[in-house]
Amino acid sequence: MHSGIPKVLFYCANRYLVRSLSTESPRVRFAPSPTGYLHLGGLRTALYNYLFAKSRGGSFILRIEDTDQTRKVEGSVEGLKRDLEWAGIECDEGPGFHGDCEPYVQSERLDFYKEHISTLLDNGTAYRCFCTERRLNIIRRDAIRSQRTPKYDNRCRNLSHEELKEKMESDAPYCIRFKLTSDCQTFEDLIFGNIAYDVSLNEGDPVLMKTDGFPTYHFANVVDDHLMKITHVLRGVEWQISTTKHLLIYRAFGWIPPKFGHMPLIVNADGTKLSKRQSDVKVEDYRNNGVYPLALVNYITLSGGGFDHVPGSGVRLKTMEELAEEFQINKISSHPSRLNPDLLAECNRLEIKRRLKDSALSDDLVADLKNLITKTYPEHKLNLSDEHVQSVLNWAVSRITRIDELVSNKFGFLWILPTTKIDVDQPLLKKLVQNLEDLEKFDQNSLKHSLKSFSKANGVNFPVLMKMLRSTLSGLDEGPGVAEMMDLLGKRQSLERIKAIVR
């Protein structure tokens, strides 16, 4: 048995009919609830569905599952769509994207659910339940007190025709429940392999339609997946135990179910569970913290499998097209996906490097950095020519993992004049200015040679000269090499900074 599968799962011979999809273009869906922000686990689910569809020329559908109106957060649908677009996940159908299966918001599909619940009532696989919340609470408390699994006792399943008629005529409120059977349902999980479970061992008959006329997740999920012609359902492993219940509902309708694959949990590097309270769970936080979408997408795939990876080959940043082309569902690991923050940093560095090689993306990168600089140093006279900013980015690509690092104290000297007051050897620096003005080449190697020759010719200790120059140019006690610093600043900026110290 696979690790992470509940002990109540077991193997049996009652296999359920599944689609033959070898020649069928897949239709997959990402179906979040609008209860807040998109978190990393949700992005992983959306991404793998998207890559699976694109790898086979299929369709990716966005569906909003908002049947629990009490948990709905205003603006979250727009936020979800914005995060998906930012990540490069393109919807073929969904709210605002149109498609043949509209509407794509469950609260707008109530007529579909009412129509299909009538089918189950008519064929005897569902029934009306008039049990009050008070009675259900008593059943729950008694079970807990007796150390039994709390579950509905299926009382209303056995109401006589007369009892049912009487309750209906009295307008007693009711929900609609599904009649669970005690047979074992088996399916082939695309990631975990053979899974089987007798849901009736641990659950009473589940509610399909609530008293408020809204469907439950389980019912709406099955009806919508069928009506939207979903061929594959890729979702989190927390839904695996519910799949056999869904198979029973498919059977009650006489429908062929899609294939199912359940992705393991995403956990921290030490194996602990990610918490929504952590600042590194929201996709929005990654975006606001200077992580690029392609970097985050690659980070997820490196942690969760789905691709051939040669150990020791290092990290290779792949475009979304390459990820779709190389994606293999049978390569997804059934073990929890451990996040390694170092991989994210490397992916983001590689994305900066990739963008610098693309002329259009490089221009955007320069513009983004200039915007950061002006926001960070609004009161300063800044050195912000495109040529200088581009030069700094090319120099920094092996030193940084986010461009906002270039506006930190460590690199602030690149844009602003140092404000630290220092004592220097005035006559010596005046001589140095003259020497530097006469230099034809102002590159790193020429500067190193010239500064060493100058210190020797003037009888000054070379490290002392370098310390003096570093403070003059940057106000820092440590950082890049002095010649490297001067090369970056350029001849004009370097000389201006030295002259500003010399009175």
Short mmCIF file of C-alpha atoms in Angstrom, two decimals:
data_model
loop_
_atom_site.label_atom_id
_atom_site.label_comp_id
_atom_site.label_asym_id
_atom_site.label_seq_id
_atom_site.Cartn_x
_atom_site.Cartn_y
_atom_site.Cartn_z
CA MET A 1 0.00 0.00 0.00
CA HIS A 2 1.28 3.50 -0.89
CA SER A 3 2.51 5.77 1.88
CA GLY A 4 0.01 8.43 2.91
CA ILE A 5 -3.06 6.31 2.06
CA PRO A 6 -5.49 5.89 5.00
CA LYS A 7 -5.48 2.43 6.55
CA VAL A 8 -9.18 2.00 5.74
CA LEU A 9 -8.31 1.72 2.04
CA PHE A 10 -8.03 -1.83 0.81
CA TYR A 11 -8.07 -3.82 -2.40
CA CYS A 12 -11.10 -5.66 -3.76
CA ALA A 13 -12.39 -6.97 -7.05
CA ASN A 14 -15.22 -4.51 -7.70
CA ARG A 15 -13.55 -2.31 -10.29
CA TYR A 16 -15.47 0.63 -11.71
CA LEU A 17 -15.71 1.29 -15.44
CA VAL A 18 -13.46 4.14 -16.60
CA ARG A 19 -13.09 5.97 -19.87
CA SER A 20 -10.76 4.79 -22.57
CA LEU A 21 -8.90 8.01 -23.26
CA SER A 22 -5.89 7.00 -25.32
CA THR A 23 -7.13 8.96 -28.36
CA GLU A 24 -9.31 11.54 -26.60
CA SER A 25 -8.12 15.12 -26.13
CA PRO A 26 -8.20 15.72 -22.40
CA ARG A 27 -10.46 18.24 -20.75
CA VAL A 28 -9.31 19.16 -17.25
CA ARG A 29 -10.48 21.74 -14.76
CA PHE A 30 -9.19 23.79 -11.87
CA ALA A 31 -12.10 24.31 -9.51
CA PRO A 32 -11.20 26.53 -6.54
CA SER A 33 -13.58 27.96 -3.97
CA PRO A 34 -13.61 31.78 -3.80
CA THR A 35 -12.62 31.83 -0.14
CA GLY A 36 -9.54 34.02 -0.37
CA TYR A 37 -6.15 34.04 -2.03
CA LEU A 38 -4.57 31.45 -4.31
CA HIS A 39 -1.99 29.51 -2.29
CA LEU A 40 0.95 27.46 -3.48
CA GLY A 41 -0.95 24.16 -3.33
CA GLY A 42 -3.74 25.59 -5.48
CA LEU A 43 -1.24 26.93 -7.99
CA ARG A 44 0.40 23.49 -8.16
CA THR A 45 -3.00 21.89 -8.88
CA ALA A 46 -3.80 24.45 -11.58
CA LEU A 47 -0.32 24.18 -13.11
CA TYR A 48 -0.29 20.39 -13.37
CA ASN A 49 -3.78 20.34 -14.87
CA TYR A 50 -2.71 22.98 -17.37
CA LEU A 51 0.50 21.17 -18.32
CA PHE A 52 -1.33 17.86 -18.66
CA ALA A 53 -3.92 19.40 -20.99
CA LYS A 54 -1.34 21.23 -23.10
CA SER A 55 0.91 18.18 -23.34
CA ARG A 56 -1.94 16.37 -25.10
CA GLY A 57 -3.58 19.21 -27.02
CA GLY A 58 -6.47 19.43 -24.58
CA SER A 59 -8.44 22.15 -22.78
CA PHE A 60 -7.97 23.77 -19.38
CA ILE A 61 -11.16 24.96 -17.70
CA LEU A 62 -11.57 27.27 -14.71
CA ARG A 63 -14.67 26.58 -12.61
CA ILE A 64 -15.60 28.48 -9.45
CA GLU A 65 -17.11 26.25 -6.76
CA ASP A 66 -19.01 28.71 -4.57
CA THR A 67 -21.89 26.60 -3.27
CA ASP A 68 -20.88 27.44 0.30
CA GLN A 69 -21.95 31.06 0.19
CA THR A 70 -21.01 31.65 3.84
CA ARG A 71 -17.29 31.32 3.02
CA LYS A 72 -17.26 33.44 -0.12
CA VAL A 73 -14.80 36.37 -0.07
CA GLU A 74 -15.53 39.34 -2.28
CA GLY A 75 -12.91 39.95 -4.95
CA SER A 76 -11.32 36.52 -4.62
CA VAL A 77 -12.46 35.32 -8.07
CA GLU A 78 -10.77 38.30 -9.71
CA GLY A 79 -7.70 37.64 -7.57
CA LEU A 80 -7.60 33.97 -8.62
CA LYS A 81 -7.83 34.87 -12.28
CA ARG A 82 -5.14 37.53 -11.88
CA ASP A 83 -2.77 35.08 -10.17
CA LEU A 84 -3.31 32.41 -12.84
CA GLU A 85 -2.68 34.91 -15.62
CA TRP A 86 0.46 36.16 -13.84
CA ALA A 87 1.73 32.57 -13.58
CA GLY A 88 1.25 32.02 -17.32
CA ILE A 89 -1.66 29.58 -16.94
CA GLU A 90 -4.11 30.33 -19.74
CA CYS A 91 -7.76 29.35 -19.37
CA ASP A 92 -9.56 27.95 -22.43
CA GLU A 93 -12.95 28.18 -20.73
CA GLY A 94 -14.22 29.74 -17.54
CA PRO A 95 -15.78 32.89 -16.04
CA GLY A 96 -14.93 35.73 -18.40
CA PHE A 97 -13.36 33.32 -20.91
CA HIS A 98 -16.64 31.85 -22.22
CA GLY A 99 -17.04 28.34 -23.63
CA ASP A 100 -19.70 25.78 -24.55
CA CYS A 101 -20.44 24.78 -20.94
CA GLU A 102 -21.40 28.12 -19.43
CA PRO A 103 -21.95 29.22 -16.76
CA TYR A 104 -18.72 28.29 -14.96
CA VAL A 105 -19.74 29.54 -11.52
CA GLN A 106 -21.66 26.95 -9.50
CA SER A 107 -24.03 29.40 -7.83
CA GLU A 108 -25.26 30.22 -11.36
CA ARG A 109 -25.91 26.53 -12.15
CA LEU A 110 -28.62 25.73 -9.57
CA ASP A 111 -31.15 24.73 -12.23
CA PHE A 112 -28.77 22.01 -13.46
CA TYR A 113 -28.48 20.57 -9.95
CA LYS A 114 -32.25 20.64 -9.35
CA GLU A 115 -32.82 18.82 -12.61
CA HIS A 116 -30.27 16.13 -11.82
CA ILE A 117 -31.32 15.63 -8.21
CA SER A 118 -34.78 14.79 -9.53
CA THR A 119 -33.20 11.97 -11.56
CA LEU A 120 -31.73 10.40 -8.43
CA LEU A 121 -34.97 10.83 -6.45
CA ASP A 122 -36.88 9.19 -9.29
CA ASN A 123 -34.52 6.22 -9.61
CA GLY A 124 -34.44 5.65 -5.85
CA THR A 125 -30.74 6.35 -5.22
CA ALA A 126 -31.48 9.54 -3.24
CA TYR A 127 -34.11 10.49 -0.63
CA ARG A 128 -35.41 13.43 1.37
CA CYS A 129 -34.11 13.74 4.92
CA PHE A 130 -36.12 15.72 7.50
CA CYS A 131 -33.77 15.29 10.45
CA THR A 132 -33.22 18.52 12.38
CA GLU A 133 -29.82 19.94 13.21
CA ARG A 134 -30.59 19.23 16.87
CA ARG A 135 -31.09 15.51 16.18
CA LEU A 136 -27.90 15.33 14.10
CA ASN A 137 -25.94 16.99 16.93
CA ILE A 138 -27.30 14.43 19.42
CA ILE A 139 -26.20 11.56 17.12
CA ARG A 140 -22.76 13.15 16.81
CA ARG A 141 -22.31 13.63 20.55
CA ASP A 142 -23.50 10.09 21.36
CA ALA A 143 -21.02 8.61 18.87
CA ILE A 144 -18.13 10.61 20.31
CA ARG A 145 -19.14 9.64 23.86
CA SER A 146 -19.20 5.96 22.82
CA GLN A 147 -15.90 6.31 20.91
CA ARG A 148 -17.59 5.49 17.60
CA THR A 149 -17.16 7.27 14.27
CA PRO A 150 -19.77 10.07 14.12
CA LYS A 151 -22.06 9.44 11.15
CA TYR A 152 -25.69 9.82 10.18
CA ASP A 153 -27.82 6.77 11.03
CA ASN A 154 -29.76 6.87 7.71
CA ARG A 155 -33.05 7.13 9.57
CA CYS A 156 -35.02 8.94 6.85
CA ARG A 157 -33.95 6.42 4.22
CA ASN A 158 -36.60 4.09 5.62
CA LEU A 159 -39.54 6.49 5.92
CA SER A 160 -42.80 4.94 4.76
CA HIS A 161 -44.78 6.48 1.92
CA GLU A 162 -47.31 7.80 4.42
CA GLU A 163 -44.64 9.35 6.67
CA LEU A 164 -43.00 11.01 3.68
CA LYS A 165 -46.32 12.36 2.43
CA GLU A 166 -47.20 13.75 5.86
CA LYS A 167 -43.87 15.58 6.21
CA MET A 168 -44.09 17.00 2.70
CA GLU A 169 -47.62 18.30 3.32
CA SER A 170 -46.46 19.97 6.55
CA ASP A 171 -43.75 21.85 4.63
CA ALA A 172 -41.06 20.46 6.95
CA PRO A 173 -37.60 21.55 5.76
CA TYR A 174 -35.47 18.80 4.25
CA CYS A 175 -32.19 18.09 2.56
CA ILE A 176 -31.56 15.34 0.00
CA ARG A 177 -29.21 12.49 0.81
CA PHE A 178 -27.56 9.84 -1.32
CA LYS A 179 -28.01 6.16 -0.56
CA LEU A 180 -24.58 4.71 0.01
CA THR A 181 -24.11 1.06 -0.80
CA SER A 182 -21.82 -1.17 1.23
CA ASP A 183 -19.80 -2.43 -1.73
CA CYS A 184 -16.17 -1.55 -2.22
CA GLN A 185 -15.33 0.87 -5.01
CA THR A 186 -11.96 0.60 -6.72
CA PHE A 187 -10.21 2.92 -9.12
CA GLU A 188 -6.76 3.27 -10.62
CA ASP A 189 -5.25 6.48 -9.32
CA LEU A 190 -2.99 8.00 -11.99
CA ILE A 191 -0.40 8.79 -9.31
CA PHE A 192 -0.97 6.37 -6.41
CA GLY A 193 -2.07 3.27 -8.32
CA ASN A 194 -4.86 0.91 -7.25
CA ILE A 195 -7.13 2.43 -4.58
CA ALA A 196 -10.24 0.92 -3.01
CA TYR A 197 -12.51 1.95 -0.18
CA ASP A 198 -15.91 1.09 1.23
CA VAL A 199 -17.16 4.56 2.14
CA SER A 200 -20.21 3.21 4.04
CA LEU A 201 -17.91 1.83 6.75
CA ASN A 202 -17.15 5.32 8.01
CA GLU A 203 -19.93 7.55 6.70
CA GLY A 204 -23.68 7.73 6.79
CA ASP A 205 -25.64 8.70 3.70
CA PRO A 206 -24.13 12.03 2.55
CA VAL A 207 -26.11 15.17 1.79
CA LEU A 208 -26.36 16.04 -1.91
CA MET A 209 -28.64 19.08 -1.69
CA LYS A 210 -28.84 21.29 1.38
CA THR A 211 -32.05 22.75 2.79
CA ASP A 212 -31.16 26.12 1.20
CA GLY A 213 -31.33 24.57 -2.27
CA PHE A 214 -27.57 24.65 -2.82
CA PRO A 215 -25.73 21.43 -3.72
CA THR A 216 -22.89 20.06 -1.64
CA TYR A 217 -19.38 19.88 -3.07
CA HIS A 218 -19.66 16.16 -3.83
CA PHE A 219 -22.87 16.41 -5.86
CA ALA A 220 -22.08 19.60 -7.78
CA ASN A 221 -18.60 18.31 -8.49
CA VAL A 222 -19.85 15.13 -10.15
CA VAL A 223 -22.66 16.82 -12.10
CA ASP A 224 -20.41 19.60 -13.41
CA ASP A 225 -17.53 17.30 -14.32
CA HIS A 226 -19.97 15.21 -16.36
CA LEU A 227 -21.74 18.12 -18.05
CA MET A 228 -18.44 19.84 -18.81
CA LYS A 229 -17.08 16.61 -20.30
CA ILE A 230 -14.10 16.47 -17.95
CA THR A 231 -11.88 13.53 -18.87
CA HIS A 232 -9.26 13.70 -16.11
CA VAL A 233 -9.51 15.01 -12.56
CA LEU A 234 -6.15 15.98 -11.04
CA ARG A 235 -6.56 17.28 -7.49
CA GLY A 236 -5.03 17.18 -4.03
CA VAL A 237 -4.63 13.89 -2.15
CA GLU A 238 -7.05 15.14 0.53
CA TRP A 239 -9.87 14.36 -1.93
CA GLN A 240 -8.72 10.82 -2.62
CA ILE A 241 -10.90 9.26 0.07
CA SER A 242 -13.95 11.02 -1.42
CA THR A 243 -13.40 9.62 -4.90
CA THR A 244 -15.10 6.29 -4.21
CA LYS A 245 -18.17 8.25 -3.02
CA HIS A 246 -18.10 10.16 -6.30
CA LEU A 247 -17.88 6.90 -8.23
CA LEU A 248 -21.10 5.73 -6.56
CA ILE A 249 -22.84 8.92 -7.66
CA TYR A 250 -21.57 8.42 -11.21
CA ARG A 251 -22.99 4.90 -11.12
CA ALA A 252 -26.36 6.15 -9.84
CA PHE A 253 -26.61 8.35 -12.94
CA GLY A 254 -25.30 5.65 -15.25
CA TRP A 255 -22.39 7.88 -16.26
CA ILE A 256 -18.81 6.92 -17.11
CA PRO A 257 -16.48 8.75 -14.70
CA PRO A 258 -13.26 10.54 -15.64
CA LYS A 259 -9.86 9.25 -14.65
CA PHE A 260 -8.57 10.45 -11.29
CA GLY A 261 -5.11 11.42 -10.10
CA HIS A 262 -4.34 12.78 -6.64
CA MET A 263 -1.29 14.92 -5.99
CA PRO A 264 0.53 14.57 -2.67
CA LEU A 265 0.84 17.30 -0.07
CA ILE A 266 3.32 20.14 -0.43
CA VAL A 267 5.43 20.34 2.74
CA ASN A 268 8.32 22.38 4.08
CA ALA A 269 11.90 21.18 3.63
CA ASP A 270 11.77 19.57 7.08
CA GLY A 271 8.55 17.69 6.27
CA THR A 272 6.23 19.92 8.29
CA LYS A 273 2.92 20.96 6.75
CA LEU A 274 2.64 24.34 5.05
CA SER A 275 0.42 26.76 6.92
CA LYS A 276 -1.77 29.41 5.30
CA ARG A 277 -0.56 31.76 8.03
CA GLN A 278 2.95 31.66 6.58
CA SER A 279 3.92 34.55 4.35
CA ASP A 280 5.40 32.20 1.75
CA VAL A 281 2.16 30.37 0.94
CA LYS A 282 0.27 33.07 -0.98
CA VAL A 283 1.07 33.37 -4.68
CA GLU A 284 0.53 37.11 -4.26
CA ASP A 285 3.32 37.25 -1.67
CA TYR A 286 5.78 35.62 -4.04
CA ARG A 287 4.86 38.15 -6.71
CA ASN A 288 5.19 41.09 -4.31
CA ASN A 289 8.57 39.79 -3.10
CA GLY A 290 10.17 39.96 -6.52
CA VAL A 291 9.76 36.33 -7.60
CA TYR A 292 9.08 35.94 -11.32
CA PRO A 293 6.21 33.70 -12.50
CA LEU A 294 8.38 31.33 -14.51
CA ALA A 295 10.72 30.95 -11.54
CA LEU A 296 7.82 30.01 -9.24
CA VAL A 297 6.39 27.60 -11.80
CA ASN A 298 9.74 25.84 -12.21
CA TYR A 299 10.19 25.76 -8.42
CA ILE A 300 6.90 23.87 -8.10
CA THR A 301 7.81 21.34 -10.78
CA LEU A 302 11.25 20.75 -9.25
CA SER A 303 9.58 19.93 -5.94
CA GLY A 304 6.71 17.78 -7.20
CA GLY A 305 8.03 15.66 -10.07
CA GLY A 306 6.33 15.08 -13.40
CA PHE A 307 9.56 15.39 -15.39
CA ASP A 308 12.72 13.48 -16.15
CA HIS A 309 15.53 14.84 -14.02
CA VAL A 310 19.10 13.63 -14.07
CA PRO A 311 20.59 13.74 -10.54
CA GLY A 312 23.51 16.14 -10.35
CA SER A 313 22.59 17.91 -13.58
CA GLY A 314 21.72 21.15 -11.79
CA VAL A 315 18.74 23.40 -12.32
CA ARG A 316 17.60 24.25 -15.85
CA LEU A 317 14.89 26.86 -16.17
CA LYS A 318 12.20 25.73 -18.62
CA THR A 319 9.67 27.86 -20.44
CA MET A 320 6.00 27.01 -20.08
CA GLU A 321 6.08 25.48 -23.58
CA GLU A 322 9.02 23.26 -22.62
CA LEU A 323 7.31 22.23 -19.38
CA ALA A 324 4.16 21.24 -21.28
CA GLU A 325 6.17 19.31 -23.86
CA GLU A 326 8.19 17.41 -21.23
CA PHE A 327 5.40 16.79 -18.69
CA GLN A 328 4.70 13.12 -17.81
CA ILE A 329 1.95 12.38 -15.33
CA ASN A 330 3.46 9.01 -14.45
CA LYS A 331 6.57 10.86 -13.22
CA ILE A 332 4.68 12.70 -10.46
CA SER A 333 5.86 11.37 -7.12
CA SER A 334 3.35 9.93 -4.66
CA HIS A 335 5.50 11.19 -1.78
CA PRO A 336 4.96 14.65 -0.26
CA SER A 337 6.60 17.43 -2.26
CA ARG A 338 9.34 19.04 -0.15
CA LEU A 339 10.03 22.68 -0.88
CA ASN A 340 13.65 23.77 -1.05
CA PRO A 341 13.91 27.59 -0.84
CA ASP A 342 17.39 27.46 -2.38
CA LEU A 343 15.84 26.11 -5.58
CA LEU A 344 13.47 29.06 -5.77
CA ALA A 345 16.37 31.50 -5.40
CA GLU A 346 18.29 29.75 -8.17
CA CYS A 347 15.22 29.63 -10.44
CA ASN A 348 14.67 33.36 -9.96
CA ARG A 349 18.33 34.11 -10.72
CA LEU A 350 18.10 32.05 -13.91
CA GLU A 351 14.94 33.90 -14.91
CA ILE A 352 16.69 37.27 -14.48
CA LYS A 353 19.50 35.92 -16.67
CA ARG A 354 17.01 34.69 -19.29
CA ARG A 355 15.24 38.05 -19.39
CA LEU A 356 18.50 39.91 -19.84
CA LYS A 357 19.17 37.92 -23.02
CA ASP A 358 15.80 38.92 -24.54
CA SER A 359 15.81 42.52 -25.81
CA ALA A 360 12.14 43.22 -25.01
CA LEU A 361 12.25 41.55 -21.60
CA SER A 362 15.58 43.23 -20.87
CA ASP A 363 14.03 46.66 -21.48
CA ASP A 364 11.22 45.78 -19.05
CA LEU A 365 13.78 44.65 -16.49
CA VAL A 366 15.65 47.94 -16.76
CA ALA A 367 12.38 49.87 -16.39
CA ASP A 368 11.38 47.82 -13.33
CA LEU A 369 14.74 48.39 -11.65
CA LYS A 370 14.66 52.13 -12.38
CA ASN A 371 11.22 52.30 -10.82
CA LEU A 372 12.50 50.49 -7.72
CA ILE A 373 15.47 52.84 -7.45
CA THR A 374 13.39 56.02 -7.66
CA LYS A 375 10.96 54.69 -5.04
CA THR A 376 13.80 53.70 -2.71
CA TYR A 377 15.82 56.90 -3.09
CA PRO A 378 13.25 59.63 -3.85
CA GLU A 379 15.35 62.49 -2.41
CA HIS A 380 18.60 61.74 -4.23
CA LYS A 381 20.19 62.81 -7.46
CA LEU A 382 20.35 59.45 -9.21
CA ASN A 383 22.61 57.85 -11.77
CA LEU A 384 19.86 56.22 -13.86
CA SER A 385 20.86 56.07 -17.50
CA ASP A 386 19.55 52.96 -19.24
CA GLU A 387 23.12 52.06 -20.18
CA HIS A 388 24.26 52.18 -16.54
CA VAL A 389 21.26 50.21 -15.23
CA GLN A 390 21.71 47.58 -17.95
CA SER A 391 25.42 47.34 -17.16
CA VAL A 392 24.69 46.84 -13.46
CA LEU A 393 22.13 44.12 -14.19
CA ASN A 394 24.60 42.24 -16.41
CA TRP A 395 27.22 42.49 -13.67
CA ALA A 396 24.84 41.51 -10.87
CA VAL A 397 23.15 38.48 -12.45
CA SER A 398 25.51 36.04 -10.75
CA ARG A 399 25.31 37.89 -7.42
CA ILE A 400 21.58 38.39 -6.84
CA THR A 401 18.40 36.33 -6.92
CA ARG A 402 15.92 39.26 -6.90
CA ILE A 403 16.36 42.67 -8.52
CA ASP A 404 15.22 44.46 -5.36
CA GLU A 405 18.53 43.39 -3.82
CA LEU A 406 20.10 46.07 -6.02
CA VAL A 407 18.42 48.81 -3.99
CA SER A 408 19.65 47.45 -0.66
CA ASN A 409 22.36 49.23 1.36
CA LYS A 410 24.93 46.85 -0.06
CA PHE A 411 24.38 48.08 -3.63
CA GLY A 412 22.98 51.56 -3.00
CA PHE A 413 26.29 53.15 -4.01
CA LEU A 414 25.53 52.19 -7.60
CA TRP A 415 22.80 54.83 -7.76
CA ILE A 416 23.48 57.49 -5.12
CA LEU A 417 26.45 59.42 -3.77
CA PRO A 418 27.75 58.23 -0.40
CA THR A 419 26.78 60.42 2.53
CA THR A 420 29.39 59.17 5.03
CA LYS A 421 31.93 61.79 6.12
CA ILE A 422 35.45 60.36 5.98
CA ASP A 423 39.00 61.57 6.56
CA VAL A 424 41.22 61.10 3.52
CA ASP A 425 44.66 62.05 2.33
CA GLN A 426 43.63 65.09 0.25
CA PRO A 427 46.91 65.60 -1.67
CA LEU A 428 47.07 61.90 -2.49
CA LEU A 429 43.53 61.83 -3.90
CA LYS A 430 44.18 64.97 -5.95
CA LYS A 431 47.14 63.18 -7.57
CA LEU A 432 44.95 60.09 -8.12
CA VAL A 433 42.26 62.15 -9.87
CA GLN A 434 44.83 63.48 -12.30
CA ASN A 435 46.18 59.99 -12.87
CA LEU A 436 42.70 58.55 -13.52
CA GLU A 437 41.74 61.40 -15.87
CA ASP A 438 44.72 60.50 -18.05
CA LEU A 439 43.63 56.84 -18.38
CA GLU A 440 42.50 55.87 -21.87
CA LYS A 441 40.90 52.60 -20.71
CA PHE A 442 38.65 52.57 -17.65
CA ASP A 443 37.89 48.86 -17.38
CA GLN A 444 38.48 46.63 -14.38
CA ASN A 445 41.83 45.16 -15.47
CA SER A 446 43.29 48.53 -16.54
CA LEU A 447 42.17 50.09 -13.25
CA LYS A 448 43.73 47.32 -11.15
CA HIS A 449 47.08 47.78 -12.90
CA SER A 450 46.91 51.58 -12.70
CA LEU A 451 45.96 51.69 -8.98
CA LYS A 452 48.77 49.31 -8.05
CA SER A 453 51.29 51.38 -10.02
CA PHE A 454 49.99 54.57 -8.40
CA SER A 455 50.29 53.22 -4.84
CA LYS A 456 53.83 52.04 -5.51
CA ALA A 457 54.88 55.29 -7.15
CA ASN A 458 53.52 57.37 -4.27
CA GLY A 459 54.77 55.15 -1.47
CA VAL A 460 51.30 54.37 -0.13
CA ASN A 461 50.27 50.93 1.10
CA PHE A 462 47.94 49.43 -1.52
CA PRO A 463 45.29 48.06 0.96
CA VAL A 464 45.20 51.50 2.65
CA LEU A 465 44.58 53.17 -0.71
CA MET A 466 41.83 50.67 -1.53
CA LYS A 467 40.10 51.23 1.80
CA MET A 468 40.20 54.98 1.27
CA LEU A 469 38.82 54.67 -2.26
CA ARG A 470 36.08 52.20 -1.24
CA SER A 471 34.80 54.63 1.40
CA THR A 472 35.03 57.55 -1.02
CA LEU A 473 33.15 55.78 -3.81
CA SER A 474 30.52 53.88 -1.83
CA GLY A 475 30.59 54.77 1.86
CA LEU A 476 30.95 51.04 2.54
CA ASP A 477 33.55 49.15 4.53
CA GLU A 478 33.22 46.11 2.30
CA GLY A 479 31.67 45.10 -0.98
CA PRO A 480 32.80 44.55 -4.57
CA GLY A 481 36.44 45.12 -5.45
CA VAL A 482 37.38 48.79 -5.88
CA ALA A 483 38.40 48.40 -9.54
CA GLU A 484 35.18 46.46 -10.16
CA MET A 485 33.22 49.23 -8.44
CA MET A 486 34.85 51.94 -10.54
CA ASP A 487 34.25 49.97 -13.72
CA LEU A 488 30.54 49.77 -12.85
CA LEU A 489 30.23 53.44 -11.95
CA GLY A 490 32.13 54.53 -15.04
CA LYS A 491 34.85 57.13 -15.39
CA ARG A 492 32.68 60.22 -14.99
CA GLN A 493 30.84 58.99 -11.86
CA SER A 494 34.03 57.66 -10.24
CA LEU A 495 35.91 60.92 -10.72
CA GLU A 496 32.96 63.02 -9.54
CA ARG A 497 32.78 61.05 -6.31
CA ILE A 498 36.50 61.39 -5.60
CA LYS A 499 36.44 65.12 -6.46
CA ALA A 500 33.49 65.63 -4.09
CA ILE A 501 35.75 64.53 -1.20
CA VAL A 502 38.79 66.56 -2.26
CA ARG A 503 38.53 70.20 -1.12
#
